[in-house]
mmCIF file of C-alpha atoms and ligand atoms in Angstrom:
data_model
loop_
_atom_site.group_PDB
_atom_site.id
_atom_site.type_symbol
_atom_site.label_atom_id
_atom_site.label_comp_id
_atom_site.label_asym_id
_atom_site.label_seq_id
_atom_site.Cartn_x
_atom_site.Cartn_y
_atom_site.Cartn_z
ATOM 1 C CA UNK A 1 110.696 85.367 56.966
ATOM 2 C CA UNK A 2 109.871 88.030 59.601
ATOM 3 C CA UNK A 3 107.714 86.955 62.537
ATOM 4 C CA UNK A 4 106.485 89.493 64.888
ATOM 5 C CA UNK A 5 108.795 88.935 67.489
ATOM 6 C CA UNK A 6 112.023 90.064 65.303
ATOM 7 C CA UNK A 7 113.099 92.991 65.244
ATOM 8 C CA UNK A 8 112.762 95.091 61.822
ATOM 9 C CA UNK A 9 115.670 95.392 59.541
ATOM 10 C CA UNK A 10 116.598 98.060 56.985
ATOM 11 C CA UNK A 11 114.912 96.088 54.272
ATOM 12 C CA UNK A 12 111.511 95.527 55.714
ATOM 13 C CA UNK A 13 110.798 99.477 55.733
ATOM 14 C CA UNK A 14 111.127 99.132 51.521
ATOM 15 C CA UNK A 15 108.566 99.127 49.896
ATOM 16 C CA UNK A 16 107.819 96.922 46.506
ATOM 17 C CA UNK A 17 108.228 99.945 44.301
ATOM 18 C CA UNK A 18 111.976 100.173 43.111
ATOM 19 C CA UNK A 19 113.451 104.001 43.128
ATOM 20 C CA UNK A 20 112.969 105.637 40.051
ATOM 21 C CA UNK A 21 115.810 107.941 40.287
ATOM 22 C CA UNK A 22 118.592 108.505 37.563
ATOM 23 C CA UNK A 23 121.837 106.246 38.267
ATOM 24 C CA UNK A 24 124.059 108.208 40.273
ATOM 25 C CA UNK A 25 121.496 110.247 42.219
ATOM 26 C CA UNK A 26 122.683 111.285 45.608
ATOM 27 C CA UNK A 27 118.740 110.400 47.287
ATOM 28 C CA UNK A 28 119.641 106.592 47.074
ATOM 29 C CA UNK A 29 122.549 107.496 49.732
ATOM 30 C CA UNK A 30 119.432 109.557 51.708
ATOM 31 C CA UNK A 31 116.867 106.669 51.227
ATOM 32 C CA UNK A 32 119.253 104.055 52.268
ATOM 33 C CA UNK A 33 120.517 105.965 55.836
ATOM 34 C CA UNK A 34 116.871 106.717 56.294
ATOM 35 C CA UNK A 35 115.451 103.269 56.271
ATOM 36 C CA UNK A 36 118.062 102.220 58.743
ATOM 37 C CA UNK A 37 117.252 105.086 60.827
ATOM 38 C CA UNK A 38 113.790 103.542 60.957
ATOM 39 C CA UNK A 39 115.668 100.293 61.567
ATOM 40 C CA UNK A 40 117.672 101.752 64.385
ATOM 41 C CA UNK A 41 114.230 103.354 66.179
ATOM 42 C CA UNK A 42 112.339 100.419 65.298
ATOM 43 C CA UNK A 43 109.492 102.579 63.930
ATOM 44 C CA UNK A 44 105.637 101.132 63.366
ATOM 45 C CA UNK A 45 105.088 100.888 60.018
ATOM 46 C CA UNK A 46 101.261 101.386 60.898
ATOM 47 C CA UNK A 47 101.956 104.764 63.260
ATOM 48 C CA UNK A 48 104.437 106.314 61.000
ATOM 49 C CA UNK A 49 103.165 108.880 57.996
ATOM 50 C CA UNK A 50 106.102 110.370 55.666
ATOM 51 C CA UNK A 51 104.512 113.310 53.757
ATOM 52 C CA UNK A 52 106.065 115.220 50.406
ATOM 53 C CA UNK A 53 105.655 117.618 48.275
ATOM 54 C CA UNK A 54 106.704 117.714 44.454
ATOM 55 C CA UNK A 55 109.969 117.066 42.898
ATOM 56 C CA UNK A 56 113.019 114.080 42.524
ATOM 57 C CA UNK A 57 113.223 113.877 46.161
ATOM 58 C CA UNK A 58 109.540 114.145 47.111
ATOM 59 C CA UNK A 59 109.036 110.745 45.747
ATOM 60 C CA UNK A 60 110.212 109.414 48.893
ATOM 61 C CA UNK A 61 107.407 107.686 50.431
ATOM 62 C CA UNK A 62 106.732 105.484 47.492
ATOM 63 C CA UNK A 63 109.790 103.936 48.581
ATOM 64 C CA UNK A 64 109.255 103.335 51.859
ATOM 65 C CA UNK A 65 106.770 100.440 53.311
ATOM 66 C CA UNK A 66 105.157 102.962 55.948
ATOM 67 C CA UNK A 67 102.330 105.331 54.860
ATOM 68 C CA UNK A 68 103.090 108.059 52.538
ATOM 69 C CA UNK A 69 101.386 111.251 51.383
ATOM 70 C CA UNK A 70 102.930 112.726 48.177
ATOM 71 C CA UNK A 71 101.403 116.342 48.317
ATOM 72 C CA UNK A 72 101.323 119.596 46.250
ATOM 73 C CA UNK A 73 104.220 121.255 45.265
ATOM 74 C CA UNK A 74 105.911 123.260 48.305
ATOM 75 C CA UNK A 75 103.106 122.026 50.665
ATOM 76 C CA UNK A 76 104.966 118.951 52.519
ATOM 77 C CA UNK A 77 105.208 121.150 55.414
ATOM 78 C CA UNK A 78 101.361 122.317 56.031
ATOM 79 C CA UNK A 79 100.095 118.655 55.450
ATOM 80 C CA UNK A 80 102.615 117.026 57.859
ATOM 81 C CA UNK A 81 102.091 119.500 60.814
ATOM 82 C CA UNK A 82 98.200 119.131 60.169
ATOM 83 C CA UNK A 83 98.540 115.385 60.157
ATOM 84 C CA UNK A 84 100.307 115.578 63.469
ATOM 85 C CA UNK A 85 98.151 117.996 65.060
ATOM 86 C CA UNK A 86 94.971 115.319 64.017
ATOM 87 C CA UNK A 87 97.017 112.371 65.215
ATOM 88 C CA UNK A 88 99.796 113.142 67.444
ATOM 89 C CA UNK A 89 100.300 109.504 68.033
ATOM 90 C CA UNK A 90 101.540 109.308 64.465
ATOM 91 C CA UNK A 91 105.263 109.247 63.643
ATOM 92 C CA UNK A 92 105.382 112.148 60.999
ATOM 93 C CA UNK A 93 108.856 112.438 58.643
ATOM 94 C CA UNK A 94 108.037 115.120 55.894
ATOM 95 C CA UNK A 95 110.547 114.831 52.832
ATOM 96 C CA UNK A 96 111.323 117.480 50.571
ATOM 97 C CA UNK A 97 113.327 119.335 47.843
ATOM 98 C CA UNK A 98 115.188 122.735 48.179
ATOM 99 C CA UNK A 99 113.037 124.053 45.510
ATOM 100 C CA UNK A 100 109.611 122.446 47.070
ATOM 101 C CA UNK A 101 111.214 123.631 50.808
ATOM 102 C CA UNK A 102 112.583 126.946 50.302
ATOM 103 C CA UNK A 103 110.884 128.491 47.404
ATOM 104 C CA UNK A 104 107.638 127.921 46.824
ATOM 105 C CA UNK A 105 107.002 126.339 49.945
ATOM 106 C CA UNK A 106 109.598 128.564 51.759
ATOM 107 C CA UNK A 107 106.858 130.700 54.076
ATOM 108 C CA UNK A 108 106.002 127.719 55.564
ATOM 109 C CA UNK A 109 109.359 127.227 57.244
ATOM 110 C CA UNK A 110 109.079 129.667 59.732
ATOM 111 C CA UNK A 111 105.584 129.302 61.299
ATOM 112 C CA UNK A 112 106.177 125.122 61.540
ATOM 113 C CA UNK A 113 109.597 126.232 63.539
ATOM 114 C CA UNK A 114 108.560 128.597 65.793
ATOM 115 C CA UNK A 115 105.623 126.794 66.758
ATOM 116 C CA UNK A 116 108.038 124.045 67.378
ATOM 117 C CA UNK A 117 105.540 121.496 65.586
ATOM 118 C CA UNK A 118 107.412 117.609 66.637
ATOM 119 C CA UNK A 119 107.719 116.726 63.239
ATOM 120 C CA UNK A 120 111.106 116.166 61.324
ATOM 121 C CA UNK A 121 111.679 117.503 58.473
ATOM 122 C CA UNK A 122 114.508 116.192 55.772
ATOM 123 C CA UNK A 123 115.396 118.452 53.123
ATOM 124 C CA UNK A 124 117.553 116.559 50.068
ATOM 125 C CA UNK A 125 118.982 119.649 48.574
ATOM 126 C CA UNK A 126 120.679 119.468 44.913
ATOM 127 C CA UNK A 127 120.699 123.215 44.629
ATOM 128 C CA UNK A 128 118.826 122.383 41.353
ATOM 129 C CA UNK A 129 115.137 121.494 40.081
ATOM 130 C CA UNK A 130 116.025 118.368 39.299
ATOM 131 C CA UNK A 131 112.377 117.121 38.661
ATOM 132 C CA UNK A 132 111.674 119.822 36.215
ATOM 133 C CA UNK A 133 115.052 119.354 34.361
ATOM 134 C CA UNK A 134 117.549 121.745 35.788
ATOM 135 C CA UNK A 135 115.935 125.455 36.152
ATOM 136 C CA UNK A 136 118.130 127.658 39.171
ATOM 137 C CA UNK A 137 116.672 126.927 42.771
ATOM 138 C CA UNK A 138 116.700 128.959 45.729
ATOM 139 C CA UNK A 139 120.232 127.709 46.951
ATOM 140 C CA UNK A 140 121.782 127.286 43.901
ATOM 141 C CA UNK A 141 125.200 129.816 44.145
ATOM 142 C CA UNK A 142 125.412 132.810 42.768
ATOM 143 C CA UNK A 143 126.640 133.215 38.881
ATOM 144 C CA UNK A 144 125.566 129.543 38.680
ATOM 145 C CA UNK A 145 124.535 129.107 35.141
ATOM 146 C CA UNK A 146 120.920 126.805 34.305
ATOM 147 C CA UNK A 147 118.450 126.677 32.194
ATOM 148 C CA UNK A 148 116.288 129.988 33.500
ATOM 149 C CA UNK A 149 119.834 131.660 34.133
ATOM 150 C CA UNK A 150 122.093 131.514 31.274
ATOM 151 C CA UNK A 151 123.615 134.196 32.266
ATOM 152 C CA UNK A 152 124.321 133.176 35.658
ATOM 153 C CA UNK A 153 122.155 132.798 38.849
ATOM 154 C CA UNK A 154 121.874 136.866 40.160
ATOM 155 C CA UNK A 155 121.340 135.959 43.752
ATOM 156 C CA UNK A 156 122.211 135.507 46.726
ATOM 157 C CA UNK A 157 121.358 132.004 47.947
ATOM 158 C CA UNK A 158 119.441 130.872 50.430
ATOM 159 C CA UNK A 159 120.904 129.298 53.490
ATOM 160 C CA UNK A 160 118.552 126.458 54.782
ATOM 161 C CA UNK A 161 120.876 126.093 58.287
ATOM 162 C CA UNK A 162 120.703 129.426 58.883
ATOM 163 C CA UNK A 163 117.200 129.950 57.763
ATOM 164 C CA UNK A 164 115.981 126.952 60.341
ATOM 165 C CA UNK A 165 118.097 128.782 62.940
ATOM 166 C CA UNK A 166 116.420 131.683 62.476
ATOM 167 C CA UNK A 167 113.456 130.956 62.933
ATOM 168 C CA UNK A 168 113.488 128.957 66.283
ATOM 169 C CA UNK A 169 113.877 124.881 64.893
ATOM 170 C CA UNK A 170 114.639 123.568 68.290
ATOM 171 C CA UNK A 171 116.801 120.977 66.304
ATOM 172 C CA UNK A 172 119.097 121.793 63.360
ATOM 173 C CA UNK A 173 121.713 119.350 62.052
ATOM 174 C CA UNK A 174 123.403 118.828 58.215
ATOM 175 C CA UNK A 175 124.293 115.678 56.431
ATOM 176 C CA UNK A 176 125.556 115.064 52.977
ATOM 177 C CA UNK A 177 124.159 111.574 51.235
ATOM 178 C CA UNK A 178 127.631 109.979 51.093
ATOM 179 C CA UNK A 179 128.106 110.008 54.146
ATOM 180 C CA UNK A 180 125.596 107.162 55.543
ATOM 181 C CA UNK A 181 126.495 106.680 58.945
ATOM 182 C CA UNK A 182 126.242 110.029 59.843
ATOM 183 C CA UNK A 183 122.737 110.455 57.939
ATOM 184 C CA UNK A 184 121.491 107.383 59.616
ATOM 185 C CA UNK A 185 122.406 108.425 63.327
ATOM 186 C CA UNK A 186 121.055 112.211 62.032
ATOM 187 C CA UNK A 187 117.772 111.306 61.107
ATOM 188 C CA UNK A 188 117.562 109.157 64.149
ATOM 189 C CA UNK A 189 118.330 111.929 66.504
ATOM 190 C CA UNK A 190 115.880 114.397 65.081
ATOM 191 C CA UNK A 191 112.894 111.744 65.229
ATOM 192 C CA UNK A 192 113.948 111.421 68.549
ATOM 193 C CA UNK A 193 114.114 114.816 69.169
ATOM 194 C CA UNK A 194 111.184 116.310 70.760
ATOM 195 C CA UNK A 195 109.927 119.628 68.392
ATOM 196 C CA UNK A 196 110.432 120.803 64.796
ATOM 197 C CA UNK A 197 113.851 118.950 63.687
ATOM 198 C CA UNK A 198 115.272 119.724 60.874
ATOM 199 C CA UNK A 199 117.794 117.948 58.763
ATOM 200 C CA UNK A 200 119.407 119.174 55.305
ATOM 201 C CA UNK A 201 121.111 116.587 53.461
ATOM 202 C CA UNK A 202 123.202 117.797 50.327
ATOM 203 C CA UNK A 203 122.572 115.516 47.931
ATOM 204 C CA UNK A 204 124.485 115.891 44.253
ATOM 205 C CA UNK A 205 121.852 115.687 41.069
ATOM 206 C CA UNK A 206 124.391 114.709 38.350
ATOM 207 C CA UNK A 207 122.058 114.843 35.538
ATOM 208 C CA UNK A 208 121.538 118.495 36.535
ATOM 209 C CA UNK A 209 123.833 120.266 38.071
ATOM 210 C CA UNK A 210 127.143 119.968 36.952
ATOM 211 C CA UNK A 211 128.560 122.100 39.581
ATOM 212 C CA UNK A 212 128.094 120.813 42.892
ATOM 213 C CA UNK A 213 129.105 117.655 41.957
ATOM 214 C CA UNK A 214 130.063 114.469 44.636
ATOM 215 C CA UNK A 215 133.734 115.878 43.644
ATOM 216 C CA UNK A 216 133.459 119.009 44.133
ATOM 217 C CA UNK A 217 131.860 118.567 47.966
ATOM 218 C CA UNK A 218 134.923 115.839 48.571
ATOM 219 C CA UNK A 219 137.144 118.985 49.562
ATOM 220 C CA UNK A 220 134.159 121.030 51.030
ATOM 221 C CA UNK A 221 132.670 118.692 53.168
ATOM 222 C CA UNK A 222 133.891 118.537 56.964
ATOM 223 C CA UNK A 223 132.611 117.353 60.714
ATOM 224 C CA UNK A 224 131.922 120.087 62.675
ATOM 225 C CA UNK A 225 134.611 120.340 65.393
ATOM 226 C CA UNK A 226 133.376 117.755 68.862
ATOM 227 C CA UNK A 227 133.586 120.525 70.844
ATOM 228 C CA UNK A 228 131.041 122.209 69.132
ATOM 229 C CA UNK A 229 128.457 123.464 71.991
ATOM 230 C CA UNK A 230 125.152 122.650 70.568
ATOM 231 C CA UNK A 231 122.781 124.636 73.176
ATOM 232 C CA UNK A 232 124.750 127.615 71.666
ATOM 233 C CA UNK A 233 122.580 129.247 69.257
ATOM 234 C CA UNK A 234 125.252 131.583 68.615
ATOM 235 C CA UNK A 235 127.888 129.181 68.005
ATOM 236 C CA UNK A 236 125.404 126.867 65.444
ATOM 237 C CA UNK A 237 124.458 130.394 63.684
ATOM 238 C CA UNK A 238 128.521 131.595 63.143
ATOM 239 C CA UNK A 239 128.665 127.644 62.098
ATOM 240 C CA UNK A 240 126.098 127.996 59.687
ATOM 241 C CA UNK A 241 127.526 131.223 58.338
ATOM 242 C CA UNK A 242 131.139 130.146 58.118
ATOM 243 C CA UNK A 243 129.944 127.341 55.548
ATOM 244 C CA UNK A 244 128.211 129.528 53.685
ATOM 245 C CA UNK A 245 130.679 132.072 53.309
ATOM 246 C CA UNK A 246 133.093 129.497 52.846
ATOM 247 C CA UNK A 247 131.526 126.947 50.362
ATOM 248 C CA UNK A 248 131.765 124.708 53.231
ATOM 249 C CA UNK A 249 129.369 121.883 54.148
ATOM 250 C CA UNK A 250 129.671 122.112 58.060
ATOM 251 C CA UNK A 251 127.959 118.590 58.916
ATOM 252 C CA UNK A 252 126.707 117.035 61.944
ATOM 253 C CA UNK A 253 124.080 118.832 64.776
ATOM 254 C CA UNK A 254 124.279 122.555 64.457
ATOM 255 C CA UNK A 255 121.446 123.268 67.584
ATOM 256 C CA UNK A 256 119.236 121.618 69.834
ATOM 257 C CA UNK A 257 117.157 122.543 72.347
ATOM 258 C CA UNK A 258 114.190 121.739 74.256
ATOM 259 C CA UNK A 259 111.213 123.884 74.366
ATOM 260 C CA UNK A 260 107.140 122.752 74.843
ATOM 261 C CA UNK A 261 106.069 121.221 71.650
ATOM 262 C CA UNK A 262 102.522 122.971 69.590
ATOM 263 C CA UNK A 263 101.111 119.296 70.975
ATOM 264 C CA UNK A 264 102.027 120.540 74.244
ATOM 265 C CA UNK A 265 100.767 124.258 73.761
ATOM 266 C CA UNK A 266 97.381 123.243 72.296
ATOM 267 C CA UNK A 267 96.769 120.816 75.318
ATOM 268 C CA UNK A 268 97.391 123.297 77.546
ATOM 269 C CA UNK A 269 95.298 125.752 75.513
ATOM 270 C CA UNK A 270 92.515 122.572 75.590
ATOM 271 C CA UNK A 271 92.394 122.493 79.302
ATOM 272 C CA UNK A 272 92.398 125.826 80.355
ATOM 273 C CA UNK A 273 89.832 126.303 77.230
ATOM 274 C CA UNK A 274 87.656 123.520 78.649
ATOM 275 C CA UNK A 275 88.314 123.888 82.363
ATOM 276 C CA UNK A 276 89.417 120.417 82.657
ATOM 277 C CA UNK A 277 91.585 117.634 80.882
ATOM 278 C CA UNK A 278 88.849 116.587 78.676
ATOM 279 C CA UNK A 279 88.430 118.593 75.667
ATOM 280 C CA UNK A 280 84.905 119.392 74.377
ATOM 281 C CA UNK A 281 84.313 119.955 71.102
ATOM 282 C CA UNK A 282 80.591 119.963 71.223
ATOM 283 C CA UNK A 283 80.502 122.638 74.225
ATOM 284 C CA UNK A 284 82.501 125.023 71.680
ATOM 285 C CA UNK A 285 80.016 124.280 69.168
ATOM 286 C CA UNK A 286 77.274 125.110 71.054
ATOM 287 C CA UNK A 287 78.523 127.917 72.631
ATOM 288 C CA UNK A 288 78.960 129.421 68.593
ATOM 289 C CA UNK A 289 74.818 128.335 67.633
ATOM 290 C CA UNK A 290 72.676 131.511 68.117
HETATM 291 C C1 TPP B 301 102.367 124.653 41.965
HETATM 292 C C2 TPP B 301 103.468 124.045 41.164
HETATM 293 N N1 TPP B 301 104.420 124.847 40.631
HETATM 294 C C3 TPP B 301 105.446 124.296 39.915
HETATM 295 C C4 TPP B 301 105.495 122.952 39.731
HETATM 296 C C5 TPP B 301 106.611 122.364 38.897
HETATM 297 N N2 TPP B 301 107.616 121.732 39.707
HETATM 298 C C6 TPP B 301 107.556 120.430 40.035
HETATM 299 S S1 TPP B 301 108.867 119.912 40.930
HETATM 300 C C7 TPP B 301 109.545 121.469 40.878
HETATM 301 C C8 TPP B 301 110.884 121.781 41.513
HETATM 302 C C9 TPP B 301 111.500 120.608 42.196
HETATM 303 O O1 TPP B 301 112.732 120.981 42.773
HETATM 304 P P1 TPP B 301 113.137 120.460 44.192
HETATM 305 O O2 TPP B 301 112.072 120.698 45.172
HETATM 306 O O3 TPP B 301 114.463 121.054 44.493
HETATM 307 O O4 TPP B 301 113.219 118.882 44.011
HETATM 308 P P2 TPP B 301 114.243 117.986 43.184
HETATM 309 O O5 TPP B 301 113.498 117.551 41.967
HETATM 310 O O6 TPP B 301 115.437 118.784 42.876
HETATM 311 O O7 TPP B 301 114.526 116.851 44.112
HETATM 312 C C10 TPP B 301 108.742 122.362 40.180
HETATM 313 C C11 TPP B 301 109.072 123.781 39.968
HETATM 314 C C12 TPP B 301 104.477 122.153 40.296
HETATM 315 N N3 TPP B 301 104.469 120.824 40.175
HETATM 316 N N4 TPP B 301 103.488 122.722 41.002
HETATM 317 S S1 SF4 B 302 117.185 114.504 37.888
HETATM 318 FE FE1 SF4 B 302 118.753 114.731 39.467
HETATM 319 S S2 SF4 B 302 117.623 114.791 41.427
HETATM 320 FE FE2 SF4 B 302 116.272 113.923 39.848
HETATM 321 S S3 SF4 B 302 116.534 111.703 40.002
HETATM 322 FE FE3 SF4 B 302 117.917 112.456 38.402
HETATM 323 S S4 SF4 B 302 119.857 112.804 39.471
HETATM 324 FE FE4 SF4 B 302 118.272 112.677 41.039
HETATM 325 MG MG1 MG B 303 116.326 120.251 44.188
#
């Protein structure tokens, strides 16, 4: 039995409800590194909030013994950075899809990065809709052939790195479900991390997707080089590019970089709004009544 005093282990951030996923499923390799993660940073189950969206991988916080919001389809992203912006004493870990992250809910993306909201965000990407049974998904490759393309995927797909990159994530690393370690000490670095981190972890659907298969990534995945400079935006950018031109899977930290957090800006905002440390609400308020 656990007593206060012990630290927590892997197994106390489960929850009672067993994964649901098919046999074989690459988010049991994600779940697994994650809880450790939490394990490793010994996170309060009471201060931390994982928030999803729709799909296999947004079932995520049923899993896990901490809270959990299971959202609307492609809005993980809005709910966590609200969340964190009501409680910024909360640890907030939003889990998502690449359908739920970068289609529908892919105009999200950019606003939660540049404002550099300190949440981290996890992306288990199959390069299928696996929940839906196996239609095309924004990074599915080109010519790929599902159920909505018989004829072959027409275009060009999306690069969630890059995309991240882009848009000023002040942490950007890539994992790949088999390998644990490195998805354990991953997701620990970008809760750590003070902003918008960002982790995409390819993780194989083998009921649906028949193509990027834990086989297929054994020759594509690689470390990126240790003498990778990560304050190099540059560098992490041609990284992200070389993989994608490549097939590639560069893994590890792409970027990171520190810059004031939207916690930070809207306390600063708060106390040159207010004139002082203490935010008023009711003065705003009042100031509004005619
Ligand atoms: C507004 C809305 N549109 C569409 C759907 C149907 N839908 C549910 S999950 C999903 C895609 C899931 O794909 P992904 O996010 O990649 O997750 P995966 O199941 O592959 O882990 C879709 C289209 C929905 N639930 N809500
Ligand atoms: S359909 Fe694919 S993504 Fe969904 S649980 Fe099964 S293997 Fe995993
Ligand atoms: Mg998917």
């Amino acid at each position: 039995m656990t007593t206060a005093t012990e630290p927590l282990k892997a197994k106390d951030y489960k929850s009672e409800i067993p994964p649901t996923w098919c046999p074989g499923c690459g988010d049991y390799g994600v779940l697994n590194a994650v809880l450790k993660a939490f394990a490793d940073l010994q996170l309060d189950i009471n201060k931390t909030a994982l928030v999803s969206g729709i799909g296999c991988s947004s079932r995520f916080p049923y899993f896990v013994k901490t809270y959990g919001m299971h959202t609307a389809h492609g809005r993980s992203l809005p709910v966590g950075a609200g969340l964190k912006m009501a409680r910024p004493d909360l640890e907030v870990v939003v889990f998502s899809g690449d359908g739920d992250g970068f289609s529908i809910g892919g105009g999200h993306v950019p606003h939660v990065a540049r404002k550099n909201t300190d949440i981290t965000y996890v992306v288990m990407d199959n390069s299928i809709y696996g929940l839906t049974k196996g239609q095309v998904s924004p990074t599915s490759k080109q010519g790929m052939v599902t159920v909505t393309t018989p004829y072959g995927a027409p275009d060009n797909p999306v690069n969630p790195v890059a995309f991240c990159l882009t848009y000023g994530a002040t942490f950007v690393a890539q994992s790949y479900s088999s390998k644990s370690k490195l998805t354990q000490e991953l997701v620990t670095k970008a809760i750590q991390h003070k902003g918008f981190a960002f982790v995409n972890i390819i993780s194989p659907c083998p009921t649906f997707n028949k193509v990027d298969t834990f086989d297929s990534y054994k020759e594509l995945v690689y470390d990126i080089p240790a003498d990778h400079d990560t304050s190099d935006l540059n560098a992490a950018l041609q990284l992200a590019f070389e993989g994608k031109n490549s097939g590639r899977v560069p893994t590890g930290v792409l970027y990171q970089t520190q810059k004031p957090t939207l916690v930070d800006k809207l306390n600063e905002i708060r106390k040159k709004a207010n004139g002082s440390d203490n935010f008023d609400m009711n003065k705003i308020i009042e100031a509004y009544k005619p």
